Coordinates of C-alpha atoms and ligand atoms in Angstrom, one line a residue:
M1 CA -0.1 -0.2 -0.2
G2 CA 1.3 3.6 -1.1
R3 CA 2.8 6.2 1.4
I4 CA -1.1 7.8 2.9
S5 CA -0.9 11.7 2.6
L6 CA -3.7 13.7 3.7
T7 CA -4.3 17.4 3.0
I8 CA -7.2 19.5 4.5
L9 CA -6.9 23.0 3.2
C10 CA -8.5 25.4 5.3
V11 CA -9.4 27.9 3.3
F12 CA -10.3 30.5 5.9
A13 CA -8.4 28.4 8.5
G14 CA -7.9 31.0 11.1
L15 CA -11.8 32.1 11.3
L16 CA -13.2 28.4 11.4
K17 CA -10.9 26.4 13.1
F18 CA -13.3 24.9 15.6
N19 CA -16.2 25.6 14.0
P20 CA -17.5 22.4 12.5
T21 CA -20.9 23.8 11.4
F22 CA -18.9 26.1 8.6
A23 CA -16.6 22.9 7.4
E24 CA -18.9 22.1 4.4
E25 CA -18.7 25.4 2.5
S26 CA -15.0 26.3 3.8
E27 CA -12.8 23.2 3.7
I28 CA -11.1 21.4 0.9
L29 CA -10.6 17.9 1.8
E30 CA -8.3 15.6 -0.4
L31 CA -7.0 12.5 0.3
T32 CA -4.3 10.2 -1.4
S33 CA -5.6 6.6 -1.4
P34 CA -3.5 3.6 -3.6
L35 CA -5.1 4.1 -6.4
G36 CA -5.1 8.1 -6.9
K37 CA -6.6 11.4 -5.5
V38 CA -9.8 11.7 -3.7
K39 CA -12.0 14.9 -3.0
G40 CA -14.4 14.5 -0.1
S41 CA -16.9 16.6 1.7
F42 CA -17.9 17.2 5.6
L43 CA -20.6 16.2 7.8
E44 CA -21.5 16.3 11.6
T45 CA -22.5 13.4 14.0
R46 CA -25.1 13.9 16.1
L47 CA -22.8 14.5 19.0
G48 CA -20.8 17.4 17.0
K49 CA -17.8 15.1 15.4
K50 CA -16.5 15.8 12.1
I51 CA -17.5 13.0 9.3
Y52 CA -14.9 12.9 6.3
C53 CA -17.3 11.7 3.6
F54 CA -16.1 10.2 0.3
R55 CA -19.5 9.4 -1.4
G56 CA -19.6 7.7 -5.0
I57 CA -16.3 6.6 -5.2
R58 CA -15.9 4.2 -8.2
Y59 CA -14.7 0.6 -7.1
A60 CA -15.3 -0.9 -10.6
E61 CA -15.3 -0.1 -14.1
A62 CA -18.6 1.4 -15.3
P63 CA -20.3 -2.2 -17.0
V64 CA -21.7 -1.0 -20.1
G65 CA -21.4 -1.4 -23.7
Q66 CA -20.1 -5.1 -23.9
K67 CA -19.5 -5.2 -20.4
R68 CA -23.0 -5.2 -19.6
F69 CA -23.9 -8.6 -18.5
Q70 CA -20.4 -9.5 -17.5
P71 CA -18.6 -9.5 -14.3
A72 CA -17.1 -6.3 -13.0
E73 CA -13.9 -5.2 -13.5
P74 CA -12.0 -3.8 -10.4
V75 CA -11.6 0.3 -11.2
K76 CA -7.9 1.1 -12.5
A77 CA -5.6 3.7 -10.8
W78 CA -6.6 7.4 -11.7
T79 CA -4.6 10.3 -12.4
D80 CA -6.7 13.5 -11.5
V81 CA -8.5 13.6 -8.5
F82 CA -11.5 11.8 -8.2
D83 CA -14.4 14.1 -7.0
A84 CA -16.5 12.5 -4.0
S85 CA -17.3 15.4 -2.4
V86 CA -20.8 14.8 -4.1
E87 CA -23.2 11.3 -4.3
G88 CA -22.7 9.3 -7.1
P89 CA -25.3 8.1 -9.6
V90 CA -27.5 4.8 -8.0
C91 CA -28.0 1.9 -10.2
P92 CA -31.0 1.6 -12.7
Q93 CA -34.2 1.4 -10.8
P94 CA -37.8 3.5 -11.5
D95 CA -38.6 6.8 -10.4
V96 CA -34.7 7.8 -9.3
A97 CA -33.4 11.2 -10.0
I98 CA -29.8 10.1 -10.6
M99 CA -29.2 7.2 -12.3
S100 CA -26.4 5.4 -14.5
E101 CA -25.0 1.8 -15.3
D102 CA -21.9 3.8 -14.1
C103 CA -23.2 2.7 -10.6
L104 CA -20.7 1.2 -9.1
R105 CA -19.8 3.1 -6.2
L106 CA -19.3 3.2 -2.5
N107 CA -19.8 6.0 0.2
I108 CA -17.2 5.9 2.8
Y109 CA -17.5 7.9 6.7
S110 CA -14.7 8.0 8.6
N111 CA -14.1 10.3 11.9
E112 CA -10.5 10.0 11.8
L113 CA -8.2 10.3 9.2
P114 CA -4.5 9.0 9.4
T115 CA -1.7 11.6 9.0
K116 CA 1.8 11.5 9.1
D117 CA 2.2 11.0 12.6
K118 CA -0.7 8.9 13.6
N119 CA -2.0 5.7 12.0
V120 CA -5.7 5.0 12.2
K121 CA -7.2 1.9 12.3
K122 CA -10.8 2.0 13.1
P123 CA -13.2 -1.1 12.5
V124 CA -14.9 -1.0 9.2
I125 CA -18.6 -1.9 9.0
V126 CA -19.9 -2.5 5.5
Y127 CA -23.2 -1.9 4.6
F128 CA -25.2 -3.6 1.5
H129 CA -28.8 -1.6 1.3
P130 CA -31.8 -3.1 1.1
G131 CA -34.2 -3.2 -2.2
G132 CA -35.1 -6.6 -3.1
F133 CA -32.7 -6.8 -5.6
Y134 CA -34.3 -4.6 -7.7
G135 CA -34.4 -1.2 -5.7
G136 CA -32.5 1.2 -3.2
S137 CA -28.8 1.8 -3.2
G138 CA -26.1 3.0 -0.3
K139 CA -26.9 6.9 -0.7
S140 CA -26.8 8.8 2.2
D141 CA -30.2 9.9 2.4
R142 CA -31.4 6.5 3.7
Q143 CA -27.8 5.7 5.2
G144 CA -27.1 9.1 6.8
P145 CA -23.7 8.1 9.0
E146 CA -24.7 10.9 11.4
Y147 CA -25.6 8.1 14.4
L148 CA -23.2 5.6 14.0
L149 CA -19.9 7.8 13.4
D150 CA -20.4 9.3 17.1
K151 CA -18.6 5.5 17.6
E152 CA -15.2 4.8 16.9
V153 CA -16.0 2.7 13.5
L154 CA -15.9 3.8 9.9
L155 CA -18.6 2.9 7.7
V156 CA -18.5 2.1 3.7
T157 CA -22.0 1.4 1.9
V158 CA -22.3 0.0 -1.2
N159 CA -23.9 0.0 -4.5
Y160 CA -24.5 -3.3 -6.5
R161 CA -25.9 -4.2 -9.8
I162 CA -29.8 -5.1 -9.4
G163 CA -32.7 -6.0 -11.2
S164 CA -32.1 -8.0 -14.8
L165 CA -28.7 -6.1 -14.9
G166 CA -27.7 -7.6 -11.8
F167 CA -29.2 -11.1 -11.4
M168 CA -30.6 -12.4 -14.9
S169 CA -28.7 -16.2 -15.3
S170 CA -29.8 -18.5 -18.1
G171 CA -27.9 -21.0 -16.4
D172 CA -25.1 -21.4 -18.9
S173 CA -21.7 -19.9 -19.8
L174 CA -23.7 -16.6 -21.3
L175 CA -25.3 -15.3 -18.3
P176 CA -24.2 -17.7 -15.2
G177 CA -25.8 -14.8 -12.6
N178 CA -25.2 -13.6 -9.4
L179 CA -23.2 -10.2 -10.9
G180 CA -24.6 -8.1 -8.7
L181 CA -23.3 -10.3 -5.5
K182 CA -19.7 -10.5 -7.5
D183 CA -20.1 -6.4 -7.6
Q184 CA -20.6 -6.6 -3.7
V185 CA -17.3 -8.9 -3.9
I186 CA -15.5 -6.4 -5.8
A187 CA -16.5 -3.9 -3.6
L188 CA -14.7 -6.1 -0.5
R189 CA -11.7 -6.3 -2.1
W190 CA -11.5 -2.5 -3.2
I191 CA -12.1 -1.9 0.6
K192 CA -9.2 -4.4 1.5
N193 CA -6.9 -2.7 -0.4
N194 CA -7.7 0.7 -0.3
I195 CA -9.6 1.6 3.2
A196 CA -6.3 1.5 5.4
S197 CA -5.7 5.3 3.8
F198 CA -9.2 6.4 5.1
G199 CA -8.4 4.9 8.7
G200 CA -9.6 1.6 8.1
D201 CA -8.5 -1.7 9.4
P202 CA -8.6 -4.0 6.6
D203 CA -8.4 -7.0 9.1
C204 CA -11.5 -5.9 11.0
V205 CA -14.6 -5.9 8.4
T206 CA -17.8 -6.2 9.7
I207 CA -20.2 -6.7 6.8
S208 CA -23.9 -5.7 7.3
G209 CA -27.1 -5.8 5.5
Y210 CA -30.7 -5.1 5.2
S211 CA -33.3 -7.3 3.5
A212 CA -31.8 -8.1 0.1
G213 CA -28.2 -6.8 1.8
S214 CA -29.0 -9.3 4.5
W215 CA -29.7 -12.4 1.9
S216 CA -26.4 -11.0 0.5
V217 CA -24.2 -11.2 3.4
S218 CA -26.0 -15.0 4.5
L219 CA -24.2 -15.7 1.4
H220 CA -21.1 -14.0 1.5
L221 CA -20.8 -16.3 4.4
V222 CA -20.5 -19.4 2.3
S223 CA -19.2 -17.7 -0.8
P224 CA -15.6 -19.0 -1.8
M225 CA -15.1 -15.7 -3.7
S226 CA -15.6 -14.0 -0.4
K227 CA -13.0 -16.1 1.7
G228 CA -10.9 -13.7 3.7
L229 CA -12.7 -10.4 3.3
F230 CA -14.6 -10.2 6.2
H231 CA -14.2 -11.1 9.9
R232 CA -17.8 -10.1 11.1
A233 CA -21.5 -10.5 10.0
I234 CA -24.9 -9.0 10.2
S235 CA -27.9 -9.9 8.6
M236 CA -30.9 -7.6 9.3
S237 CA -34.2 -9.0 8.5
G238 CA -33.8 -11.6 5.7
T239 CA -31.5 -14.5 4.7
A240 CA -31.2 -16.5 1.2
Y241 CA -31.9 -20.0 3.3
Y242 CA -35.9 -19.7 3.2
Q243 CA -38.4 -21.8 2.0
K244 CA -37.8 -22.1 -1.6
P245 CA -34.2 -23.8 -2.5
L246 CA -32.2 -21.5 -4.5
P247 CA -32.6 -21.9 -8.2
K248 CA -29.7 -22.7 -10.8
D249 CA -31.0 -20.2 -13.7
Q250 CA -33.7 -17.5 -13.9
K251 CA -34.5 -18.4 -17.4
N252 CA -37.9 -17.4 -17.0
L253 CA -37.0 -13.9 -15.9
A254 CA -34.6 -13.4 -18.5
T255 CA -37.2 -14.5 -21.0
K256 CA -39.6 -12.0 -19.6
Q257 CA -37.4 -9.4 -19.5
A258 CA -36.5 -10.0 -23.5
E259 CA -40.5 -9.9 -23.8
I260 CA -40.9 -6.8 -22.7
L261 CA -38.2 -5.1 -24.3
G262 CA -39.2 -6.6 -27.3
C263 CA -36.0 -8.9 -28.0
P264 CA -36.4 -12.4 -29.4
T265 CA -36.1 -15.4 -26.7
D266 CA -35.2 -18.3 -28.9
T267 CA -31.7 -18.6 -27.8
V268 CA -30.1 -16.6 -24.9
G269 CA -27.4 -15.3 -27.7
N270 CA -29.8 -13.7 -29.8
M271 CA -31.7 -12.5 -26.4
L272 CA -28.4 -10.8 -25.5
I273 CA -27.3 -9.1 -28.2
C274 CA -30.7 -7.6 -28.5
L275 CA -31.1 -6.4 -24.7
N276 CA -27.8 -5.2 -25.5
T277 CA -29.2 -2.5 -27.3
K278 CA -31.6 -1.6 -25.0
T279 CA -30.8 1.6 -22.5
A280 CA -30.9 1.6 -18.8
E281 CA -34.1 3.1 -18.7
E282 CA -36.0 0.5 -20.7
F283 CA -34.5 -2.0 -18.2
A284 CA -35.6 0.5 -15.1
N285 CA -39.1 1.1 -16.2
S286 CA -40.2 -2.7 -17.0
L287 CA -40.0 -3.4 -13.1
S288 CA -43.6 -2.9 -12.4
Q289 CA -44.3 -5.8 -15.5
F290 CA -42.6 -8.3 -13.3
C291 CA -45.4 -8.3 -10.8
E292 CA -48.0 -10.5 -10.8
W293 CA -50.3 -9.8 -8.2
H294 CA -50.6 -6.2 -7.1
G295 CA -47.1 -5.9 -5.7
D296 CA -46.2 -9.6 -5.4
P297 CA -44.0 -11.2 -5.2
I298 CA -41.7 -8.9 -3.5
L299 CA -38.8 -10.6 -4.4
V300 CA -38.5 -11.2 -8.2
W301 CA -34.9 -12.0 -9.0
T302 CA -32.6 -14.1 -6.3
P303 CA -29.1 -15.1 -6.1
V304 CA -28.6 -18.7 -8.2
I305 CA -26.5 -22.0 -7.8
E306 CA -24.2 -21.0 -10.7
P307 CA -22.9 -23.5 -13.4
E308 CA -19.1 -24.2 -13.8
V309 CA -17.9 -22.1 -16.9
N310 CA -14.3 -22.0 -17.7
G311 CA -12.2 -19.1 -16.3
V312 CA -15.5 -17.5 -14.4
E313 CA -14.8 -17.4 -10.7
R314 CA -18.5 -18.6 -9.3
F315 CA -19.7 -16.6 -6.3
L316 CA -22.1 -19.4 -5.5
P317 CA -20.9 -23.3 -6.4
D318 CA -23.6 -25.2 -4.6
D319 CA -26.9 -24.7 -2.7
P320 CA -25.6 -22.9 0.2
V321 CA -27.8 -25.0 2.6
K322 CA -25.3 -27.9 1.8
L323 CA -22.4 -25.6 2.2
L324 CA -23.5 -24.7 5.7
K325 CA -24.2 -28.0 6.5
E326 CA -20.9 -29.5 5.4
G327 CA -19.6 -26.5 7.4
N328 CA -17.9 -25.1 4.4
F329 CA -18.1 -21.5 5.3
A330 CA -16.5 -18.6 6.9
Q331 CA -16.5 -19.2 10.8
V332 CA -17.2 -15.7 12.3
P333 CA -19.5 -13.8 14.8
Y334 CA -22.5 -13.1 13.4
M335 CA -25.8 -11.3 14.6
T336 CA -29.0 -11.8 13.0
G337 CA -32.6 -10.9 13.7
F338 CA -35.8 -9.3 12.5
N339 CA -38.8 -7.1 13.7
K340 CA -42.1 -7.8 15.0
D341 CA -44.2 -6.6 12.0
E342 CA -42.4 -7.0 8.9
F343 CA -44.4 -6.6 5.6
G344 CA -47.6 -7.1 8.2
S345 CA -48.6 -3.4 6.6
V346 CA -49.2 -5.0 3.3
I347 CA -52.9 -5.3 4.4
L348 CA -53.2 -1.6 5.1
L349 CA -54.3 -1.2 1.4
P350 CA -56.8 -3.9 1.6
I351 CA -58.4 -2.5 4.4
A352 CA -58.4 0.9 3.1
E353 CA -59.9 -0.5 0.0
A354 CA -62.6 -2.5 1.7
K355 CA -64.0 0.4 3.7
K356 CA -64.5 2.3 0.5
G357 CA -66.7 -0.8 -0.7
N358 CA -64.1 -2.3 -2.5
N359 CA -63.2 -6.3 -1.5
S360 CA -61.6 -7.0 -4.3
F361 CA -58.2 -8.1 -2.3
F362 CA -60.6 -10.4 -0.3
E363 CA -62.5 -12.1 -3.0
D364 CA -59.2 -12.7 -4.7
W365 CA -57.7 -14.4 -1.7
N366 CA -60.9 -16.2 -1.3
T367 CA -61.6 -17.4 -4.3
N368 CA -57.8 -18.1 -6.0
W369 CA -56.0 -18.6 -2.9
D370 CA -54.0 -21.8 -4.6
H371 CA -53.3 -19.1 -7.4
I372 CA -52.2 -16.3 -5.5
A373 CA -50.7 -17.7 -1.9
P374 CA -47.7 -19.3 -3.3
I375 CA -46.8 -16.2 -5.8
S376 CA -46.8 -14.0 -2.4
F377 CA -45.6 -16.0 -0.1
L378 CA -42.6 -17.4 -2.3
Y379 CA -43.4 -21.3 -2.7
E380 CA -43.5 -23.7 -5.4
R381 CA -46.1 -23.5 -7.5
D382 CA -48.7 -25.3 -9.3
T383 CA -47.8 -28.5 -7.8
P384 CA -50.1 -31.0 -5.5
R385 CA -47.6 -30.3 -2.5
S386 CA -48.1 -26.4 -3.3
K387 CA -51.6 -26.9 -3.1
E388 CA -51.1 -29.0 0.0
I389 CA -48.9 -26.3 1.6
S390 CA -51.4 -23.7 0.5
R391 CA -54.4 -25.5 2.3
E392 CA -52.3 -25.7 5.6
L393 CA -51.2 -22.2 5.7
N394 CA -54.7 -20.8 4.9
K395 CA -55.8 -23.3 7.7
F396 CA -53.4 -21.9 10.4
Y397 CA -53.1 -18.2 9.5
N398 CA -57.0 -17.8 8.7
H399 CA -58.6 -20.7 10.0
D400 CA -60.4 -21.9 7.4
K401 CA -62.4 -19.4 7.3
P402 CA -62.9 -16.2 4.5
V403 CA -60.2 -13.6 4.8
S404 CA -62.0 -10.3 5.4
L405 CA -61.8 -7.0 7.8
Q406 CA -62.5 -9.4 10.6
N407 CA -60.3 -12.2 9.8
L408 CA -57.1 -10.1 8.3
Q409 CA -54.4 -10.6 11.5
G410 CA -53.1 -13.9 9.9
M411 CA -52.6 -12.4 6.7
A412 CA -50.5 -9.9 8.5
H413 CA -48.5 -12.8 10.2
L414 CA -48.5 -14.8 7.2
Y415 CA -46.5 -11.6 5.1
C416 CA -44.0 -11.5 8.1
D417 CA -43.2 -15.2 8.2
A418 CA -42.9 -16.1 4.8
V419 CA -41.0 -12.7 3.5
I420 CA -38.9 -12.3 6.2
A421 CA -39.0 -14.1 9.6
Y422 CA -39.0 -18.0 8.3
S423 CA -35.6 -16.9 6.4
V424 CA -33.8 -15.9 9.6
H425 CA -35.4 -18.9 11.7
R426 CA -33.9 -21.3 9.4
F427 CA -30.7 -19.9 9.0
V428 CA -30.1 -19.2 12.9
N429 CA -31.0 -22.8 13.2
L430 CA -28.7 -24.2 10.8
L431 CA -26.0 -22.2 11.8
A432 CA -26.3 -22.8 15.3
T433 CA -26.1 -26.6 13.9
A434 CA -23.1 -26.1 11.7
T435 CA -21.2 -24.2 13.8
D436 CA -20.1 -23.3 17.2
I437 CA -19.1 -19.5 16.4
P438 CA -20.5 -17.1 18.6
L439 CA -24.1 -16.2 17.2
Y440 CA -26.4 -13.7 18.2
Y441 CA -30.4 -13.4 17.3
Y442 CA -32.5 -10.5 18.1
H443 CA -36.4 -9.8 18.0
F444 CA -36.7 -5.9 17.5
M445 CA -40.0 -4.7 19.2
Y446 CA -39.3 -0.9 20.1
Q447 CA -42.1 1.2 18.8
G448 CA -40.9 4.9 18.4
R449 CA -42.9 7.9 17.4
Y450 CA -41.7 7.1 13.7
S451 CA -42.5 4.5 11.1
H452 CA -41.6 3.5 7.8
V453 CA -45.8 2.7 7.7
L454 CA -48.4 4.7 9.3
D455 CA -52.2 3.5 9.4
P456 CA -53.8 6.0 7.1
E457 CA -56.8 6.1 9.7
T458 CA -54.6 7.0 12.2
N459 CA -51.4 8.3 11.0
E460 CA -50.0 6.6 13.9
P461 CA -47.2 3.9 13.3
Y462 CA -48.3 0.5 12.0
G463 CA -46.7 -1.6 14.2
I464 CA -42.8 -2.4 14.0
S465 CA -42.3 -2.6 9.9
H466 CA -39.7 -3.7 8.0
H467 CA -36.8 -1.2 7.9
D468 CA -37.8 0.6 11.3
E469 CA -35.0 -0.1 13.4
M470 CA -32.7 1.4 11.0
M471 CA -33.6 4.9 11.9
Y472 CA -32.0 4.2 15.0
I473 CA -28.6 3.2 13.3
F474 CA -28.7 5.8 10.3
Y475 CA -30.2 9.2 10.0
M476 CA -32.6 8.6 7.2
K477 CA -33.9 12.0 5.9
K478 CA -37.5 11.0 5.8
F479 CA -37.1 11.0 9.7
P480 CA -36.2 14.0 12.0
F481 CA -32.6 14.1 12.9
F482 CA -33.0 12.8 16.6
K483 CA -31.6 15.5 19.3
K484 CA -30.6 15.0 22.4
D485 CA -33.9 15.1 24.9
D486 CA -35.8 12.8 21.9
P487 CA -37.3 9.7 23.6
E488 CA -35.7 7.6 20.7
I489 CA -32.0 8.6 21.6
P490 CA -31.6 5.6 24.2
T491 CA -32.3 3.3 21.4
V492 CA -30.0 4.8 19.0
E493 CA -27.4 4.9 21.4
R494 CA -27.7 1.3 22.2
M495 CA -28.1 0.5 18.9
T496 CA -25.2 2.0 17.8
S497 CA -23.1 0.7 20.5
I498 CA -23.9 -2.6 19.7
W499 CA -22.7 -2.2 16.0
E500 CA -19.7 -0.5 17.4
H501 CA -19.1 -3.3 20.1
F502 CA -19.7 -6.1 17.6
A503 CA -17.5 -4.6 14.6
K504 CA -14.5 -4.2 17.2
T505 CA -14.7 -7.5 19.4
G506 CA -17.5 -9.8 18.2
E507 CA -19.8 -9.6 21.1
P508 CA -23.0 -7.3 21.0
I509 CA -22.7 -5.6 24.4
P510 CA -20.2 -4.7 26.4
K511 CA -19.7 -6.2 29.8
N512 CA -21.6 -4.7 32.9
N513 CA -22.9 -1.6 30.9
E514 CA -24.9 0.7 32.6
L515 CA -26.4 1.7 29.0
F516 CA -27.9 -1.6 28.4
K517 CA -29.3 -2.3 32.3
N518 CA -26.4 -4.8 32.6
V519 CA -28.7 -7.1 30.4
T520 CA -26.4 -9.9 28.7
W521 CA -27.3 -11.4 25.6
E522 CA -26.2 -14.9 25.4
R523 CA -25.5 -16.9 22.5
F524 CA -28.3 -18.4 20.5
T525 CA -27.0 -22.2 20.5
S526 CA -28.9 -25.6 19.2
D527 CA -29.6 -26.6 23.0
K528 CA -29.5 -23.0 24.5
K529 CA -32.3 -20.8 22.5
R530 CA -31.7 -17.5 23.7
Y531 CA -32.4 -14.3 21.9
L532 CA -32.7 -10.8 22.8
E533 CA -35.8 -8.9 22.6
I534 CA -35.3 -5.4 22.0
N535 CA -37.7 -3.2 23.3
K536 CA -37.6 0.0 25.4
E537 CA -35.8 -2.1 27.5
F538 CA -33.5 -4.9 26.5
S539 CA -34.2 -8.5 27.7
L540 CA -33.0 -11.9 26.8
K541 CA -35.6 -14.4 26.2
N542 CA -35.6 -18.3 26.2
G543 CA -37.0 -20.4 22.9
L544 CA -37.7 -19.5 19.5
I545 CA -39.7 -16.3 18.2
N546 CA -43.3 -17.1 17.2
T547 CA -42.8 -20.9 18.5
E548 CA -46.1 -22.2 16.8
R549 CA -45.9 -20.1 13.4
M550 CA -42.3 -21.5 12.9
E551 CA -42.9 -25.0 13.9
L552 CA -45.8 -25.0 11.0
W553 CA -42.9 -23.6 8.9
D554 CA -40.6 -26.2 9.8
S555 CA -43.1 -28.7 9.2
L556 CA -44.1 -27.8 5.5
F557 CA -40.8 -26.8 4.1
P558 CA -38.5 -29.8 5.7
L559 CA -34.7 -29.6 4.8
E560 CA -34.5 -33.2 4.7
Q561 CA -37.5 -35.4 3.1
S562 CA -38.3 -37.8 6.1
P563 CA -38.2 -41.1 5.4
K564 CA -41.9 -41.6 5.7
Q565 CA -44.4 -39.2 4.6
Ligands
LIG1 C1 -60.1 -1.9 -6.1 O1 -58.8 -2.1 -5.2 C2 -57.6 -2.2 -6.2 C3 -56.4 -2.3 -5.7 O2 -56.1 -0.6 -5.1 C4 -57.6 -1.6 -7.4 O3 -56.7 -2.1 -8.4 C5 -59.2 -1.9 -8.3 O4 -59.0 -1.3 -9.3 C6 -60.3 -1.4 -7.0 N1 -61.6 -1.7 -7.8 C7 -62.4 -1.0 -7.9 C8 -63.7 -1.3 -8.4 O5 -62.6 0.2 -7.5
LIG2 C1 -25.0 -2.6 36.7 O1 -24.2 -3.5 37.2 C2 -23.3 -2.5 38.1 C3 -21.6 -3.1 38.4 O2 -22.1 -4.3 38.9 C4 -23.8 -2.0 39.2 O3 -23.2 -0.8 40.3 C5 -25.1 -1.3 38.7 O4 -26.0 -0.9 39.7 C6 -26.1 -2.5 37.8 N1 -27.1 -1.5 36.8 C7 -28.3 -2.0 36.9 C8 -29.3 -1.2 36.0 O5 -28.9 -2.9 37.4

């Protein structure tokens, strides 16, 4: 690694030395990384520390032209100054301002930079954003560093290709798949080689992610490409070890994409030649056509098990469940969990429509359950087994009664379990059986004043929704910036402390800590199933979360066919 030099040129230095609020306008931040000079900008943490921000740094060459649908190439060194003082573009998706295929960018936030006289090595936290593998980005509007950077960590947020451009796969050498996940690996390699210049410790990297990002983390664990690139892992709300085995290709989606854009589908080669002539916008704007029933399935593209192709690195060479069971994975401390009401809010629209006299959701569910349930709840379709599963789910969650305004709570639970909770439950149990690495399980139950989902009738938060706990770790611009006496602050303090302590030590809660009222977060093991309930106060619980619901899913989706059925 090259000599690290740092220049902070204070334009009005005398005037502004100790006044970070004016920093943004008045100072120029320039840093020399092994690949070239980078220009940054400043933010300030909640408690008034300066944050050195480098946003939109290109970590891979733009995957455009003949490089579209190809694994990303690491960025080459540059000679002029890379302007990382503003956000970079986000990957193609509908309804965003600055979108480009040249989106393989990352944001770095550091609260201390190394100087000639002082080496700085903060634990690095890498965050892979949510968005169902078809939306989202690592930008600071949703991943603002202002809370977390009060702690002694360095944060990196990462864009990766999404939708067809990131996850189309044909199961053969033309399109082996997982491009978006391979982008993440290129980013992790970039971090390993370059993060020291920004004050990060390349030998202490925590990968974290939410939802699709959380799925990603759960696969980096078993990926041969990710080996040695991280030292701890955090999966929040979702894993790839869900009720459906990962497929070997998603040719059906490739064909659908080709049809949407008027391309031939006779061979993969012809399809790709035509798709290569289409614009990023055309891909982005096709997203809604992948929905099959209202907004479902919530998850369209998934990672795939890749075929062997000469000269191509495989992110996922085998079924991740098998890799886990064989012990073939990174033995690193792991923290995972989910929220009380994940995706339960999907029932709010049916309620609102029903109150206007439109019962179409209920009618669909009640007349077409066997068709809709496998779409919405992500399991096999059009088989006798599929019908059996649909019947069992209807019996358990809806008590075999028609869904209606009076019989709707089961649907909220079903969305929560099918889309998020069961995948986390299955993963944590598989992991506990496969290894004795430290494993920490949580259930997030804290209801603050704000939420991603408001009940339209009361304007109050609808439970604890998907993404809600992230507002206590990152400053999300759609919510107020929490201030000293706000009731959310103790949760901000605790959540950011957990992330810091876990990133530093592999344990989430410091011992004898007043902030946590001395609660001990015991590990989850196969014979001692413990989890932390995160509420206004924290408490250790014994057993499984929503036991009966999870037992049903375990019985409907056994990992091994039992000898007698
Ligand atoms: C009922 O609601 C659904 C979902 O909002 C909508 O697509 C449909 O057009 C509505 N039907 C009527 C008759 O208003
Ligand atoms: C936590 O432990 C410390 C040290 O043992 C003790 O002084 C303190 O009273 C405890 N706090 C609570 C809330 O139990």
